[in-house]
Steps between C-alpha positions, in 0.01 A plus 500: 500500500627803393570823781339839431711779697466805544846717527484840597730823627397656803587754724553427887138624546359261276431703200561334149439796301509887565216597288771787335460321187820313506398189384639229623705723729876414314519910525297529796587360878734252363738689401686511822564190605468340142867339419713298253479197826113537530467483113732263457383255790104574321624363144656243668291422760146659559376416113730175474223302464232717314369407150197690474536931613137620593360810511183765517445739275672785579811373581504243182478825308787667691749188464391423117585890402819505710679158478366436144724764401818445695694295217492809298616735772874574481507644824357169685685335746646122477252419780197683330592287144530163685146549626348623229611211263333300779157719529485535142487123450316335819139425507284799592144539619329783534177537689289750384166603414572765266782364298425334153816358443859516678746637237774327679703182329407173703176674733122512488242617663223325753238722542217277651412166729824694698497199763447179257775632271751530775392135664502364119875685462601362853404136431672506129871448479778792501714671764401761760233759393604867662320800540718808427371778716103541411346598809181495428539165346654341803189662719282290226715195542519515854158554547449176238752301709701424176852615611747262666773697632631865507853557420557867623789722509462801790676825468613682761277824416188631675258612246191613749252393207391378179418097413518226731573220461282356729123649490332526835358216627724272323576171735782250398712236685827516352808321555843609415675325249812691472694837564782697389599854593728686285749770564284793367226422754269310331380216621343210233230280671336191395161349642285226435159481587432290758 
């Protein structure tokens, strides 16, 4: 059975977006702590086992503009080229109500029977399925019980607002699966639900 996981930034107060329209945050609260080890240690590590990259909407939009066009960039890094030959060519699903069709190589879009899709993509074969940010589509899947574990990285910054990434109200038994703190500050956690 395949995992769906949801892997998120956040700050120390629990916030996985600032609501400053930075995206996915790369120019927003992580900046700080954000490092060659923690990027290195995420290739290596936190996606090792992901085959399928999931995400809502907005944030499909963001990465498909932005990574689709790093190979053509001359000023993009060695890191930023490495992942995008890997985004550019993984599966992709995009769930949305509103988009007709993905415009990325290798992703499609699920826009209805939300639940029976993900149980039908969970029991099929494949490697890890992970959320990239999408807040308001880990609020759905939470609320759905569809996601497995949360692999979250927290940065040592205090926003005082903007998008959870818990919702009030929201009740899980988690264990800890793993750890790592890294010298910028952040801290990567990993929990399964229990």
């Amino acid at each position: 059975m395949r995992k769906l996981v949801a892997f998120e930034h956040m700050t120390l107060d629990g916030y996985v977006a600032s609501n400053e329209g930075a995206g996915f945050e790369a120019i927003g609260f992580t900046h700080r702590a954000y490092s060659d080890e923690l990027s290195d240690y995420g290739d290596a590590h936190i996606r090792a086992d992901v085959g399928t990259a999931v995400y809502g909407r907005e944030t499909f939009v963001g990465m498909r503009e932005y990574w689709s066009a790093v190979p053509q960039n001359p000023d993009a890094t060695p890191h930023e080229r490495a992942h995008a030959a890997w985004v550019n060519t993984v599966e992709k699903i995009v769930f949305s109500t509103t988009l007709e069709t993905a415009g990325w190589n290798n992703a499609r879009v699920i826009g209805s029977d939300v639940a029976a899709q993900v149980h039908a993509l969970k029991a099929g074969p494949g490697e890890t399925m992970m959320i990239y940010a999408s807040p308001t589509l880990v609020h759905s899947f939470v609320d759905l019980g569809l996601i497995d574990e949360f692999r979250i990285v927290v940065h040592p910054v205090i926003l005082g607002g903007g998008t959870p990434l818990f919702l009030d109200k929201t009740k899980l038994d988690l264990d800890l699966v793993e750890s790592k703190a890294f010298a910028s500050g952040a801290v990567y956690l990993r929990y399964r639900i229990a």
